[in-house]
C-alpha positions in Angstrom: -13.0 14.5 0.9 -12.4 16.3 4.1 -12.4 13.4 6.6 -9.1 12.4 8.1 -9.9 8.7 7.5 -12.0 6.7 5.1 -15.2 5.3 6.8 -16.7 2.0 6.0 -18.6 2.4 2.8 -16.7 5.5 1.6 -15.5 5.5 -2.0 -11.7 5.2 -2.0 -9.8 7.8 -4.1 -8.5 6.5 -7.5 -5.3 4.7 -7.5 -3.2 3.7 -10.5 0.5 3.1 -9.9 3.4 0.9 -11.2 3.9 -2.2 -9.2 7.2 -3.9 -8.3 6.8 -6.2 -11.3 6.5 -3.2 -13.7 2.8 -3.7 -14.3 0.3 -0.9 -13.8 -2.1 -1.6 -11.0 -5.4 0.2 -10.5 -7.8 0.0 -7.6 -10.4 -0.6 -10.3 -8.7 -4.0 -10.9 -10.1 -5.1 -7.5 -13.7 -3.9 -8.1 -16.1 -5.8 -5.9 -13.4 -7.0 -3.5 -12.2 -5.7 -0.2 -8.7 -4.1 -0.4 -6.4 -3.1 2.4 -4.1 -0.3 1.1 -1.3 0.6 3.4 1.2 3.4 2.9 4.8 3.3 4.1 7.8 5.7 3.7 10.5 3.4 2.2 11.3 -0.2 1.7 13.8 -1.9 4.1 13.0 0.5 7.0 12.7 -1.4 10.3 9.1 -0.6 11.4 7.6 -0.8 8.0 9.4 -4.0 7.1 7.8 -5.4 10.2 4.4 -4.2 9.0 4.9 -5.7 5.6 5.9 -9.0 7.1 2.8 -8.9 9.4 0.7 -8.7 6.2 2.7 -11.5 4.6 2.2 -13.7 7.6 -1.5 -13.0 7.7 -2.2 -13.1 4.0 -3.9 -16.6 4.0 -6.4 -15.5 6.6 -6.9 -12.1 5.0 -7.5 -13.6 1.6 -9.7 -16.3 3.2 -11.8 -13.4 4.6 -12.0 -11.8 1.2 -9.3 -9.1 1.5 -6.4 -8.2 -0.8 -3.4 -6.2 0.3 -1.6 -3.4 -1.6 1.5 -1.6 -0.2 2.3 1.9 -1.4 5.6 3.7 -1.0 7.7 6.4 -2.6 10.3 3.8 -3.7 10.8 3.0 -7.4 9.5 -0.3 -8.8 13.0 -1.8 -8.9 13.6 -1.1 -5.2 10.1 -2.5 -4.4 10.9 -5.7 -6.3 14.1 -6.1 -4.2 12.0 -5.6 -1.1 9.3 -8.0 -2.2 11.9 -10.7 -3.0 13.9 -10.2 0.2 10.8 -10.4 2.4 8.9 -12.9 0.3 5.9 -10.6 0.0 2.9 -12.2 -1.8 1.1 -9.0 -2.6 1.7 -6.0 -4.9 3.9 -3.2 -3.8 3.2 0.1 -5.7 5.4 3.0 -6.5 4.1 6.5 -5.6 7.4 8.5 -6.1 5.9 11.9 -5.9 3.4 11.0 -3.1 0.4 12.2 -5.1 -1.6 9.1 -4.4 -0.8 9.2 -0.7 -1.8 12.9 -0.5 -5.2 12.0 -2.0 -5.9 9.3 0.6 -7.3 10.3 4.0 -5.1 8.8 6.7 -1.9 9.0 4.7 0.0 12.2 5.2 3.4 13.7 4.8 5.8 13.4 7.7 9.0 15.4 7.0 10.0 14.0 3.6 8.3 10.6 3.9 4.8 9.4 3.6 3.5 8.2 7.0 0.3 6.1 7.4 -2.0 6.5 10.4 -3.0 2.9 10.5 -3.2 1.8 14.1 
């Protein structure tokens, strides 16, 4: 995939990561559903906490429109569990400690030592 972003209808790269609850989550688990996957550098960072809370606050309307949300960061599952509990996040947070998944996704790229998403 050479595009800098996924276009509507493009197949998303495979994703199978450990969630904040310790369970393995695969994009295939959501087959037939619309999924918003967002990447962020670290839990508890100001800008990305705001983004996570924006998704939290919109989750009813997103799910009502048929969307699920997955957050992906380089944090370990334990740190993600702390973040999910502290911010009352009702969607899976996935651990991508080496950034391999983020590297495979157009629109997610390395920024210094953190993953940065290009979501507007």
